[in-house]
mmCIF file of N, CA, C and O in Angstrom:
data_model
loop_
_atom_site.group_PDB
_atom_site.id
_atom_site.type_symbol
_atom_site.label_atom_id
_atom_site.label_comp_id
_atom_site.label_asym_id
_atom_site.label_seq_id
_atom_site.Cartn_x
_atom_site.Cartn_y
_atom_site.Cartn_z
ATOM 1 N N MET A 1 79.744 -4.207 90.639
ATOM 2 C CA MET A 1 78.699 -3.435 90.763
ATOM 3 C C MET A 1 77.716 -5.468 90.150
ATOM 4 O O MET A 1 78.364 -6.010 88.993
ATOM 5 N N SER A 2 76.727 -5.502 91.460
ATOM 6 C CA SER A 2 76.111 -7.124 90.899
ATOM 7 C C SER A 2 75.454 -6.303 89.508
ATOM 8 O O SER A 2 74.863 -5.328 89.464
ATOM 9 N N ARG A 3 74.530 -7.253 89.198
ATOM 10 C CA ARG A 3 73.470 -7.522 87.809
ATOM 11 C C ARG A 3 72.182 -8.240 88.611
ATOM 12 O O ARG A 3 72.230 -9.071 89.001
ATOM 13 N N PRO A 4 71.252 -7.155 87.704
ATOM 14 C CA PRO A 4 69.838 -7.489 87.977
ATOM 15 C C PRO A 4 69.694 -8.903 87.545
ATOM 16 O O PRO A 4 70.358 -9.556 86.600
ATOM 17 N N ASP A 5 68.932 -9.421 88.653
ATOM 18 C CA ASP A 5 67.819 -10.687 87.827
ATOM 19 C C ASP A 5 67.429 -10.337 86.341
ATOM 20 O O ASP A 5 66.634 -9.130 86.067
ATOM 21 N N PRO A 6 67.869 -11.427 85.434
ATOM 22 C CA PRO A 6 66.993 -11.459 84.231
ATOM 23 C C PRO A 6 65.631 -11.856 84.029
ATOM 24 O O PRO A 6 65.448 -13.294 84.041
ATOM 25 N N THR A 7 64.405 -11.018 84.779
ATOM 26 C CA THR A 7 63.125 -10.861 84.389
ATOM 27 C C THR A 7 62.963 -10.386 83.220
ATOM 28 O O THR A 7 63.111 -9.413 83.293
ATOM 29 N N PRO A 8 60.913 -10.487 83.167
ATOM 30 C CA PRO A 8 61.364 -9.767 82.042
ATOM 31 C C PRO A 8 60.395 -8.409 82.483
ATOM 32 O O PRO A 8 60.397 -8.159 83.484
ATOM 33 N N ASN A 9 60.329 -7.594 81.919
ATOM 34 C CA ASN A 9 59.997 -5.782 82.027
ATOM 35 C C ASN A 9 58.635 -6.134 81.766
ATOM 36 O O ASN A 9 57.889 -6.495 81.465
ATOM 37 N N HIS A 10 58.108 -4.400 82.599
ATOM 38 C CA HIS A 10 57.162 -4.530 82.276
ATOM 39 C C HIS A 10 56.575 -3.390 82.143
ATOM 40 O O HIS A 10 57.847 -2.219 81.893
ATOM 41 N N ASP A 11 55.412 -2.614 82.637
ATOM 42 C CA ASP A 11 54.511 -1.771 81.170
ATOM 43 C C ASP A 11 55.624 -0.076 82.524
ATOM 44 O O ASP A 11 55.613 -0.311 83.862
ATOM 45 N N VAL A 12 55.932 1.037 81.646
ATOM 46 C CA VAL A 12 56.240 1.749 82.587
ATOM 47 C C VAL A 12 55.114 3.165 82.688
ATOM 48 O O VAL A 12 54.513 3.179 81.438
ATOM 49 N N GLY A 13 55.125 4.407 83.532
ATOM 50 C CA GLY A 13 54.670 5.337 83.065
ATOM 51 C C GLY A 13 55.064 6.659 82.558
ATOM 52 O O GLY A 13 56.308 6.983 83.965
ATOM 53 N N ARG A 14 55.315 7.472 81.520
ATOM 54 C CA ARG A 14 56.318 8.301 81.286
ATOM 55 C C ARG A 14 55.614 9.742 81.950
ATOM 56 O O ARG A 14 54.220 9.877 81.250
ATOM 57 N N VAL A 15 56.023 10.529 82.663
ATOM 58 C CA VAL A 15 55.941 11.529 83.482
ATOM 59 C C VAL A 15 56.353 12.994 82.691
ATOM 60 O O VAL A 15 57.155 12.692 83.025
ATOM 61 N N SER A 16 55.590 13.915 82.385
ATOM 62 C CA SER A 16 56.183 15.387 81.973
ATOM 63 C C SER A 16 56.925 15.888 83.270
ATOM 64 O O SER A 16 56.443 15.745 84.233
ATOM 65 N N ALA A 17 58.059 16.633 82.664
ATOM 66 C CA ALA A 17 58.765 17.108 83.835
ATOM 67 C C ALA A 17 57.610 17.970 84.695
ATOM 68 O O ALA A 17 58.107 18.430 85.330
ATOM 69 N N GLU A 18 57.147 18.895 83.528
ATOM 70 C CA GLU A 18 56.282 19.578 84.149
ATOM 71 C C GLU A 18 55.339 19.033 85.110
ATOM 72 O O GLU A 18 54.962 20.174 86.190
ATOM 73 N N ALA A 19 55.053 17.981 85.136
ATOM 74 C CA ALA A 19 53.450 17.624 86.004
ATOM 75 C C ALA A 19 53.991 18.021 87.428
ATOM 76 O O ALA A 19 55.173 17.485 87.548
ATOM 77 N N ASP A 20 52.262 18.582 88.141
ATOM 78 C CA ASP A 20 52.464 17.847 89.594
ATOM 79 C C ASP A 20 51.661 17.123 89.893
ATOM 80 O O ASP A 20 51.756 16.472 89.392
ATOM 81 N N ASP A 21 52.157 16.985 91.107
ATOM 82 C CA ASP A 21 51.117 15.816 92.100
ATOM 83 C C ASP A 21 50.028 15.274 91.042
ATOM 84 O O ASP A 21 49.158 14.459 91.235
ATOM 85 N N ASP A 22 49.268 16.525 91.218
ATOM 86 C CA ASP A 22 48.147 16.486 90.999
ATOM 87 C C ASP A 22 47.422 16.330 89.126
ATOM 88 O O ASP A 22 46.380 15.970 89.260
ATOM 89 N N ALA A 23 48.720 16.672 88.621
ATOM 90 C CA ALA A 23 48.238 16.804 87.017
ATOM 91 C C ALA A 23 48.246 14.682 86.589
ATOM 92 O O ALA A 23 47.761 14.651 85.568
ATOM 93 N N VAL A 24 49.573 14.308 87.301
ATOM 94 C CA VAL A 24 49.464 12.628 87.155
ATOM 95 C C VAL A 24 48.280 11.788 87.879
ATOM 96 O O VAL A 24 48.421 11.874 88.850
ATOM 97 N N ALA A 25 47.715 11.439 87.164
ATOM 98 C CA ALA A 25 46.424 10.118 87.922
ATOM 99 C C ALA A 25 47.045 8.673 87.245
ATOM 100 O O ALA A 25 46.531 8.398 86.008
ATOM 101 N N LEU A 26 48.016 7.922 88.286
ATOM 102 C CA LEU A 26 47.915 6.852 87.454
ATOM 103 C C LEU A 26 47.248 5.690 88.833
ATOM 104 O O LEU A 26 47.303 6.563 90.286
ATOM 105 N N PRO A 27 46.464 4.200 88.599
ATOM 106 C CA PRO A 27 46.092 3.872 89.762
ATOM 107 C C PRO A 27 47.186 2.872 90.626
ATOM 108 O O PRO A 27 48.545 2.450 90.473
ATOM 109 N N GLY A 28 46.926 2.806 91.739
ATOM 110 C CA GLY A 28 47.825 2.437 92.820
ATOM 111 C C GLY A 28 49.137 3.088 93.044
ATOM 112 O O GLY A 28 49.342 4.367 92.286
ATOM 113 N N GLU A 29 50.020 2.455 93.670
ATOM 114 C CA GLU A 29 51.002 3.692 94.333
ATOM 115 C C GLU A 29 52.229 3.131 93.441
ATOM 116 O O GLU A 29 52.021 2.272 92.523
ATOM 117 N N HIS A 30 53.082 4.201 92.735
ATOM 118 C CA HIS A 30 53.777 4.530 92.308
ATOM 119 C C HIS A 30 55.540 4.889 92.502
ATOM 120 O O HIS A 30 55.125 5.742 93.277
ATOM 121 N N MET A 31 56.496 4.638 92.268
ATOM 122 C CA MET A 31 57.963 4.796 92.604
ATOM 123 C C MET A 31 57.769 5.744 91.163
ATOM 124 O O MET A 31 57.609 5.441 89.824
ATOM 125 N N LEU A 32 59.125 7.057 91.349
ATOM 126 C CA LEU A 32 59.221 7.601 90.590
ATOM 127 C C LEU A 32 60.450 7.751 90.360
ATOM 128 O O LEU A 32 61.277 7.934 91.316
ATOM 129 N N PHE A 33 61.335 7.553 88.860
ATOM 130 C CA PHE A 33 62.292 8.010 88.501
ATOM 131 C C PHE A 33 62.762 9.003 87.968
ATOM 132 O O PHE A 33 62.390 9.392 86.916
ATOM 133 N N ARG A 34 63.587 9.830 87.978
ATOM 134 C CA ARG A 34 63.909 11.085 87.572
ATOM 135 C C ARG A 34 65.419 11.396 87.366
ATOM 136 O O ARG A 34 66.130 10.926 87.459
ATOM 137 N N ASN A 35 65.638 11.912 85.969
ATOM 138 C CA ASN A 35 66.693 12.087 85.439
ATOM 139 C C ASN A 35 66.933 13.853 85.615
ATOM 140 O O ASN A 35 66.677 14.455 84.959
ATOM 141 N N ASP A 36 68.075 14.212 86.791
ATOM 142 C CA ASP A 36 68.393 15.409 86.876
ATOM 143 C C ASP A 36 69.181 15.859 86.207
ATOM 144 O O ASP A 36 69.949 17.024 86.715
ATOM 145 N N GLY A 37 70.023 15.081 85.470
ATOM 146 C CA GLY A 37 71.734 15.324 85.196
ATOM 147 C C GLY A 37 71.818 16.023 83.779
ATOM 148 O O GLY A 37 70.345 16.598 83.334
ATOM 149 N N THR A 38 72.189 16.056 82.643
ATOM 150 C CA THR A 38 72.258 16.835 81.999
ATOM 151 C C THR A 38 72.752 16.107 80.592
ATOM 152 O O THR A 38 73.245 16.814 79.214
ATOM 153 N N ALA A 39 73.108 14.184 80.849
ATOM 154 C CA ALA A 39 73.007 13.654 79.732
ATOM 155 C C ALA A 39 71.803 12.936 79.468
ATOM 156 O O ALA A 39 71.307 12.092 80.970
ATOM 157 N N VAL A 40 71.626 11.801 78.826
ATOM 158 C CA VAL A 40 70.880 10.831 78.766
ATOM 159 C C VAL A 40 71.289 9.703 79.171
ATOM 160 O O VAL A 40 72.435 9.578 79.413
ATOM 161 N N VAL A 41 70.820 8.705 80.445
ATOM 162 C CA VAL A 41 71.189 7.711 81.506
ATOM 163 C C VAL A 41 69.674 6.648 80.909
ATOM 164 O O VAL A 41 69.058 7.036 80.821
ATOM 165 N N GLU A 42 70.936 4.803 81.278
ATOM 166 C CA GLU A 42 70.053 4.241 80.939
ATOM 167 C C GLU A 42 69.886 3.496 82.623
ATOM 168 O O GLU A 42 70.724 3.364 83.089
ATOM 169 N N LEU A 43 68.517 3.559 83.308
ATOM 170 C CA LEU A 43 68.569 2.895 84.575
ATOM 171 C C LEU A 43 67.766 1.580 84.645
ATOM 172 O O LEU A 43 67.011 1.727 83.972
ATOM 173 N N THR A 44 68.589 0.212 85.129
ATOM 174 C CA THR A 44 67.922 -0.559 85.262
ATOM 175 C C THR A 44 67.645 -0.833 86.839
ATOM 176 O O THR A 44 68.012 -0.856 87.996
ATOM 177 N N VAL A 45 66.097 -1.052 86.938
ATOM 178 C CA VAL A 45 65.014 -0.838 87.961
ATOM 179 C C VAL A 45 64.593 -2.785 88.446
ATOM 180 O O VAL A 45 64.336 -3.172 87.711
ATOM 181 N N VAL A 46 65.073 -3.238 89.361
ATOM 182 C CA VAL A 46 64.590 -4.169 89.676
ATOM 183 C C VAL A 46 63.880 -4.533 91.328
ATOM 184 O O VAL A 46 64.279 -3.725 91.964
ATOM 185 N N ARG A 47 62.497 -4.413 91.223
ATOM 186 C CA ARG A 47 61.727 -4.526 92.087
ATOM 187 C C ARG A 47 61.242 -5.807 92.841
ATOM 188 O O ARG A 47 60.527 -6.618 91.405
ATOM 189 N N ARG A 48 61.061 -6.059 94.010
ATOM 190 C CA ARG A 48 61.072 -7.705 94.439
ATOM 191 C C ARG A 48 59.505 -7.274 95.581
ATOM 192 O O ARG A 48 60.414 -6.297 96.645
ATOM 193 N N ARG A 49 59.207 -8.215 95.993
ATOM 194 C CA ARG A 49 58.295 -8.573 96.634
ATOM 195 C C ARG A 49 57.486 -9.742 96.722
ATOM 196 O O ARG A 49 57.437 -10.618 95.615
ATOM 197 N N ASP A 50 57.151 -10.364 97.864
ATOM 198 C CA ASP A 50 56.821 -11.985 98.107
ATOM 199 C C ASP A 50 57.284 -12.464 97.087
ATOM 200 O O ASP A 50 57.102 -13.865 96.670
ATOM 201 N N GLY A 51 58.860 -12.754 97.034
ATOM 202 C CA GLY A 51 59.374 -13.734 96.088
ATOM 203 C C GLY A 51 59.423 -13.281 94.951
ATOM 204 O O GLY A 51 60.116 -14.446 94.091
ATOM 205 N N HIS A 52 58.420 -12.431 94.330
ATOM 206 C CA HIS A 52 58.903 -12.128 92.715
ATOM 207 C C HIS A 52 60.100 -10.521 92.719
ATOM 208 O O HIS A 52 59.745 -9.898 93.158
ATOM 209 N N ALA A 53 60.525 -11.048 91.307
ATOM 210 C CA ALA A 53 61.371 -9.712 91.022
ATOM 211 C C ALA A 53 60.485 -9.145 89.541
ATOM 212 O O ALA A 53 60.087 -9.872 88.998
ATOM 213 N N HIS A 54 60.727 -8.205 89.390
ATOM 214 C CA HIS A 54 60.567 -7.437 88.480
ATOM 215 C C HIS A 54 60.950 -6.479 87.758
ATOM 216 O O HIS A 54 62.366 -5.704 88.589
ATOM 217 N N ARG A 55 61.819 -6.450 86.549
ATOM 218 C CA ARG A 55 63.186 -6.014 85.634
ATOM 219 C C ARG A 55 62.377 -5.235 85.144
ATOM 220 O O ARG A 55 61.768 -5.547 84.087
ATOM 221 N N ASP A 56 63.298 -3.617 85.080
ATOM 222 C CA ASP A 56 62.784 -2.613 84.249
ATOM 223 C C ASP A 56 63.861 -1.871 83.140
ATOM 224 O O ASP A 56 64.906 -2.055 84.338
ATOM 225 N N THR A 57 64.169 -1.579 82.551
ATOM 226 C CA THR A 57 65.144 -0.704 81.956
ATOM 227 C C THR A 57 64.530 0.795 81.576
ATOM 228 O O THR A 57 63.530 0.602 80.465
ATOM 229 N N LEU A 58 64.926 1.464 81.640
ATOM 230 C CA LEU A 58 64.457 2.814 81.682
ATOM 231 C C LEU A 58 65.457 3.767 80.838
ATOM 232 O O LEU A 58 66.996 4.121 81.644
ATOM 233 N N GLY A 59 65.188 4.385 79.647
ATOM 234 C CA GLY A 59 66.028 5.317 79.328
ATOM 235 C C GLY A 59 65.451 6.717 79.188
ATOM 236 O O GLY A 59 64.378 7.050 79.436
ATOM 237 N N LEU A 60 66.450 7.880 80.345
ATOM 238 C CA LEU A 60 65.705 8.887 80.724
ATOM 239 C C LEU A 60 66.970 9.968 79.841
ATOM 240 O O LEU A 60 67.921 9.983 80.165
ATOM 241 N N THR A 61 65.930 11.200 79.370
ATOM 242 C CA THR A 61 66.161 12.321 78.821
ATOM 243 C C THR A 61 66.937 13.440 80.114
ATOM 244 O O THR A 61 66.098 13.153 80.474
ATOM 245 N N PRO A 62 67.589 14.060 79.881
ATOM 246 C CA PRO A 62 67.345 14.863 81.115
ATOM 247 C C PRO A 62 66.270 15.701 81.820
ATOM 248 O O PRO A 62 65.458 16.305 80.354
ATOM 249 N N GLY A 63 65.978 15.867 82.417
ATOM 250 C CA GLY A 63 64.387 16.390 83.152
ATOM 251 C C GLY A 63 63.413 15.370 82.679
ATOM 252 O O GLY A 63 62.261 15.652 83.422
ATOM 253 N N ASP A 64 63.820 14.413 82.590
ATOM 254 C CA ASP A 64 62.710 13.296 82.052
ATOM 255 C C ASP A 64 62.429 12.691 83.468
ATOM 256 O O ASP A 64 62.923 12.305 84.370
ATOM 257 N N ALA A 65 61.094 11.984 83.687
ATOM 258 C CA ALA A 65 60.871 11.080 84.261
ATOM 259 C C ALA A 65 59.801 10.062 84.708
ATOM 260 O O ALA A 65 59.314 10.699 83.324
ATOM 261 N N ILE A 66 60.446 8.784 85.363
ATOM 262 C CA ILE A 66 59.366 7.640 84.536
ATOM 263 C C ILE A 66 58.744 6.970 85.793
ATOM 264 O O ILE A 66 59.633 6.892 86.840
ATOM 265 N N SER A 67 57.347 6.489 85.849
ATOM 266 C CA SER A 67 56.847 5.976 87.216
ATOM 267 C C SER A 67 56.752 4.594 86.568
ATOM 268 O O SER A 67 56.439 3.449 85.537
ATOM 269 N N LEU A 68 56.676 3.593 88.058
ATOM 270 C CA LEU A 68 56.341 2.503 87.524
ATOM 271 C C LEU A 68 55.915 2.089 89.532
ATOM 272 O O LEU A 68 56.497 2.585 90.494
ATOM 273 N N PRO A 69 54.730 1.151 88.656
ATOM 274 C CA PRO A 69 54.137 0.556 89.736
ATOM 275 C C PRO A 69 54.658 -0.558 91.043
ATOM 276 O O PRO A 69 55.446 -0.589 90.807
ATOM 277 N N VAL A 70 54.344 0.233 92.172
ATOM 278 C CA VAL A 70 54.652 -0.906 93.145
ATOM 279 C C VAL A 70 54.151 -2.027 93.210
ATOM 280 O O VAL A 70 52.616 -2.595 92.668
ATOM 281 N N PRO A 71 55.037 -3.324 93.203
ATOM 282 C CA PRO A 71 54.387 -4.884 92.762
ATOM 283 C C PRO A 71 53.320 -5.024 93.626
ATOM 284 O O PRO A 71 53.309 -4.617 94.876
ATOM 285 N N GLU A 72 52.021 -5.664 93.343
ATOM 286 C CA GLU A 72 51.270 -6.280 94.115
ATOM 287 C C GLU A 72 52.074 -7.254 95.353
ATOM 288 O O GLU A 72 53.199 -7.329 94.961
ATOM 289 N N GLY A 73 50.937 -7.594 96.143
ATOM 290 C CA GLY A 73 51.438 -8.054 97.156
ATOM 291 C C GLY A 73 51.449 -7.779 98.506
ATOM 292 O O GLY A 73 50.911 -6.810 98.738
ATOM 293 N N GLU A 74 51.891 -8.571 99.819
ATOM 294 C CA GLU A 74 51.973 -8.337 101.067
ATOM 295 C C GLU A 74 53.740 -8.130 101.559
ATOM 296 O O GLU A 74 54.249 -8.897 100.658
ATOM 297 N N GLY A 75 53.420 -7.070 102.634
ATOM 298 C CA GLY A 75 55.041 -7.221 103.200
ATOM 299 C C GLY A 75 55.948 -5.809 102.481
ATOM 300 O O GLY A 75 55.291 -4.850 101.412
ATOM 301 N N PRO A 76 56.537 -5.720 102.413
ATOM 302 C CA PRO A 76 57.787 -4.943 102.517
ATOM 303 C C PRO A 76 57.766 -5.288 100.913
ATOM 304 O O PRO A 76 58.319 -6.483 100.203
ATOM 305 N N VAL A 77 58.608 -3.780 100.215
ATOM 306 C CA VAL A 77 59.270 -3.782 98.449
ATOM 307 C C VAL A 77 60.532 -3.619 98.329
ATOM 308 O O VAL A 77 61.139 -2.430 99.195
ATOM 309 N N SER A 78 61.599 -4.270 97.640
ATOM 310 C CA SER A 78 63.082 -3.931 97.682
ATOM 311 C C SER A 78 63.154 -3.715 96.416
ATOM 312 O O SER A 78 62.378 -3.667 95.045
ATOM 313 N N VAL A 79 63.764 -2.382 95.958
ATOM 314 C CA VAL A 79 64.236 -1.912 95.198
ATOM 315 C C VAL A 79 65.592 -1.624 95.035
ATOM 316 O O VAL A 79 66.698 -0.820 95.603
ATOM 317 N N GLU A 80 66.198 -2.536 93.322
ATOM 318 C CA GLU A 80 67.670 -1.735 93.172
ATOM 319 C C GLU A 80 67.387 -0.726 91.979
ATOM 320 O O GLU A 80 66.904 -1.035 91.033
ATOM 321 N N VAL A 81 68.613 0.401 92.145
ATOM 322 C CA VAL A 81 68.126 1.051 90.815
ATOM 323 C C VAL A 81 69.824 1.093 90.346
ATOM 324 O O VAL A 81 70.802 1.397 91.312
ATOM 325 N N HIS A 82 70.133 0.493 88.825
ATOM 326 C CA HIS A 82 71.425 0.524 88.447
ATOM 327 C C HIS A 82 71.695 1.339 87.608
ATOM 328 O O HIS A 82 70.467 1.172 86.727
ATOM 329 N N ALA A 83 72.482 2.455 87.553
ATOM 330 C CA ALA A 83 72.926 2.756 86.858
ATOM 331 C C ALA A 83 74.894 2.717 85.778
ATOM 332 O O ALA A 83 75.388 1.591 86.185
ATOM 333 N N PRO A 84 75.172 3.189 85.407
ATOM 334 C CA PRO A 84 76.490 2.866 84.495
ATOM 335 C C PRO A 84 77.365 2.518 85.356
ATOM 336 O O PRO A 84 78.060 1.661 85.178
ATOM 337 N N GLU A 85 77.767 3.228 86.332
ATOM 338 C CA GLU A 85 78.511 3.340 87.146
ATOM 339 C C GLU A 85 78.209 3.197 88.906
ATOM 340 O O GLU A 85 78.622 3.569 89.737
ATOM 341 N N THR A 86 77.321 3.359 89.090
ATOM 342 C CA THR A 86 76.854 3.303 90.101
ATOM 343 C C THR A 86 75.224 3.025 90.211
ATOM 344 O O THR A 86 74.801 2.333 89.787
ATOM 345 N N MET A 87 75.121 2.769 91.441
ATOM 346 C CA MET A 87 73.506 1.825 92.274
ATOM 347 C C MET A 87 73.153 2.414 93.633
ATOM 348 O O MET A 87 74.068 2.863 94.155
ATOM 349 N N ALA A 88 72.086 1.892 93.917
ATOM 350 C CA ALA A 88 70.953 2.686 94.947
ATOM 351 C C ALA A 88 70.398 1.266 95.253
ATOM 352 O O ALA A 88 69.518 0.866 94.232
ATOM 353 N N THR A 89 69.946 0.753 96.440
ATOM 354 C CA THR A 89 69.319 0.159 97.096
ATOM 355 C C THR A 89 68.367 0.945 98.214
ATOM 356 O O THR A 89 68.647 1.905 98.686
ATOM 357 N N THR A 90 66.742 0.515 98.005
ATOM 358 C CA THR A 90 66.089 0.972 99.200
ATOM 359 C C THR A 90 64.947 -0.366 99.461
ATOM 360 O O THR A 90 65.066 -0.976 98.605
ATOM 361 N N ALA A 91 64.419 -0.266 100.794
ATOM 362 C CA ALA A 91 62.969 -0.822 101.127
ATOM 363 C C ALA A 91 62.539 -0.155 101.416
ATOM 364 O O ALA A 91 62.764 0.924 102.420
ATOM 365 N N PHE A 92 60.607 -0.297 101.929
ATOM 366 C CA PHE A 92 60.146 0.630 101.765
ATOM 367 C C PHE A 92 59.127 -0.616 101.946
ATOM 368 O O PHE A 92 58.556 -1.973 101.489
ATOM 369 N N THR A 93 57.551 0.178 103.279
ATOM 370 C CA THR A 93 56.244 -0.612 103.138
ATOM 371 C C THR A 93 55.357 0.491 102.478
ATOM 372 O O THR A 93 55.411 1.654 102.576
ATOM 373 N N PRO A 94 54.884 -0.304 101.111
ATOM 374 C CA PRO A 94 53.569 0.749 100.502
ATOM 375 C C PRO A 94 52.721 0.937 101.310
ATOM 376 O O PRO A 94 52.826 0.698 102.885
ATOM 377 N N ASP A 95 52.003 2.040 101.334
ATOM 378 C CA ASP A 95 51.098 2.863 102.254
ATOM 379 C C ASP A 95 51.907 3.430 102.874
ATOM 380 O O ASP A 95 51.857 4.433 103.813
ATOM 381 N N ASP A 96 53.095 3.452 102.713
ATOM 382 C CA ASP A 96 53.942 4.397 103.821
ATOM 383 C C ASP A 96 55.623 5.388 102.693
ATOM 384 O O ASP A 96 56.469 5.716 102.796
ATOM 385 N N ARG A 97 54.654 6.060 101.694
ATOM 386 C CA ARG A 97 55.158 6.851 100.732
ATOM 387 C C ARG A 97 56.174 6.336 100.000
ATOM 388 O O ARG A 97 57.080 6.356 100.610
ATOM 389 N N PRO A 98 56.195 5.922 98.723
ATOM 390 C CA PRO A 98 57.214 5.204 98.116
ATOM 391 C C PRO A 98 58.393 6.218 97.724
ATOM 392 O O PRO A 98 58.512 7.315 98.432
ATOM 393 N N PRO A 99 59.492 6.118 97.487
ATOM 394 C CA PRO A 99 60.491 6.214 97.228
ATOM 395 C C PRO A 99 60.808 6.924 95.940
ATOM 396 O O PRO A 99 60.158 6.676 94.750
ATOM 397 N N LEU A 100 61.347 7.718 95.752
ATOM 398 C CA LEU A 100 61.564 9.067 94.281
ATOM 399 C C LEU A 100 63.604 8.780 94.064
ATOM 400 O O LEU A 100 64.152 8.214 95.345
ATOM 401 N N PHE A 101 63.359 8.444 93.344
ATOM 402 C CA PHE A 101 65.000 8.084 92.679
ATOM 403 C C PHE A 101 65.227 8.792 91.755
ATOM 404 O O PHE A 101 64.420 9.441 90.956
ATOM 405 N N SER A 102 66.829 9.576 92.017
ATOM 406 C CA SER A 102 66.870 11.032 90.961
ATOM 407 C C SER A 102 68.199 10.122 90.719
ATOM 408 O O SER A 102 69.269 9.940 91.424
ATOM 409 N N TYR A 103 68.730 10.708 89.151
ATOM 410 C CA TYR A 103 69.760 10.361 88.714
ATOM 411 C C TYR A 103 70.476 11.907 88.401
ATOM 412 O O TYR A 103 69.996 12.672 88.115
ATOM 413 N N ARG A 104 71.376 12.148 89.586
ATOM 414 C CA ARG A 104 72.526 13.531 89.118
ATOM 415 C C ARG A 104 73.856 13.273 89.182
ATOM 416 O O ARG A 104 74.275 12.529 90.282
ATOM 417 N N GLN A 105 74.274 14.003 88.700
ATOM 418 C CA GLN A 105 76.044 13.890 88.511
ATOM 419 C C GLN A 105 76.700 11.923 88.564
ATOM 420 O O GLN A 105 77.874 12.322 89.541
ATOM 421 N N GLY A 106 75.880 11.668 87.811
ATOM 422 C CA GLY A 106 76.731 10.170 87.737
ATOM 423 C C GLY A 106 76.275 9.453 89.258
ATOM 424 O O GLY A 106 77.068 8.233 89.543
ATOM 425 N N SER A 107 75.512 9.951 89.802
ATOM 426 C CA SER A 107 74.876 9.115 91.051
ATOM 427 C C SER A 107 73.625 9.073 91.139
ATOM 428 O O SER A 107 72.636 9.886 90.509
ATOM 429 N N VAL A 108 72.957 7.806 91.973
ATOM 430 C CA VAL A 108 71.691 7.384 91.654
ATOM 431 C C VAL A 108 71.364 8.140 93.403
ATOM 432 O O VAL A 108 71.531 7.523 94.413
ATOM 433 N N LEU A 109 70.124 8.744 93.705
ATOM 434 C CA LEU A 109 70.057 9.379 94.686
ATOM 435 C C LEU A 109 68.621 8.844 95.289
ATOM 436 O O LEU A 109 67.854 8.637 94.189
ATOM 437 N N VAL A 110 68.204 8.866 96.839
ATOM 438 C CA VAL A 110 67.154 8.624 96.580
ATOM 439 C C VAL A 110 66.337 9.124 97.674
ATOM 440 O O VAL A 110 67.212 9.561 99.223
ATOM 441 N N ALA A 111 65.262 9.621 97.356
ATOM 442 C CA ALA A 111 64.880 10.633 98.789
ATOM 443 C C ALA A 111 63.365 9.696 99.074
ATOM 444 O O ALA A 111 62.364 9.420 98.251
ATOM 445 N N ARG A 112 62.927 9.730 100.067
ATOM 446 C CA ARG A 112 61.469 9.310 100.732
ATOM 447 C C ARG A 112 60.078 10.628 100.259
ATOM 448 O O ARG A 112 59.398 9.895 100.813
ATOM 449 N N ASP A 113 60.479 11.805 100.012
ATOM 450 C CA ASP A 113 59.902 13.218 99.807
ATOM 451 C C ASP A 113 59.928 13.567 98.736
ATOM 452 O O ASP A 113 60.597 13.588 98.051
#
């Protein structure tokens, strides 16, 4: 498994597991990271856009969800999510529904809706 770039961490927004989309008001577009597993997991998230990288470490308890903002800039965004024994990557164009990352049974899953 490749190691993420060592760049500074940025602010994260913790979201209640019971919150629905209407109950969470965060400025700008956000990606959501959720632990659907039964154990605590630490995810390292690397978001890239316009040649800049943002690195965050998220500690998620079961049922926990944390949002991260889509990086500012132009063009597509690429995202890597590293878990202890798995990883997932995706790229997307903002305004085209940011992805949802879900950790479940030792795997990182990516959903567009």
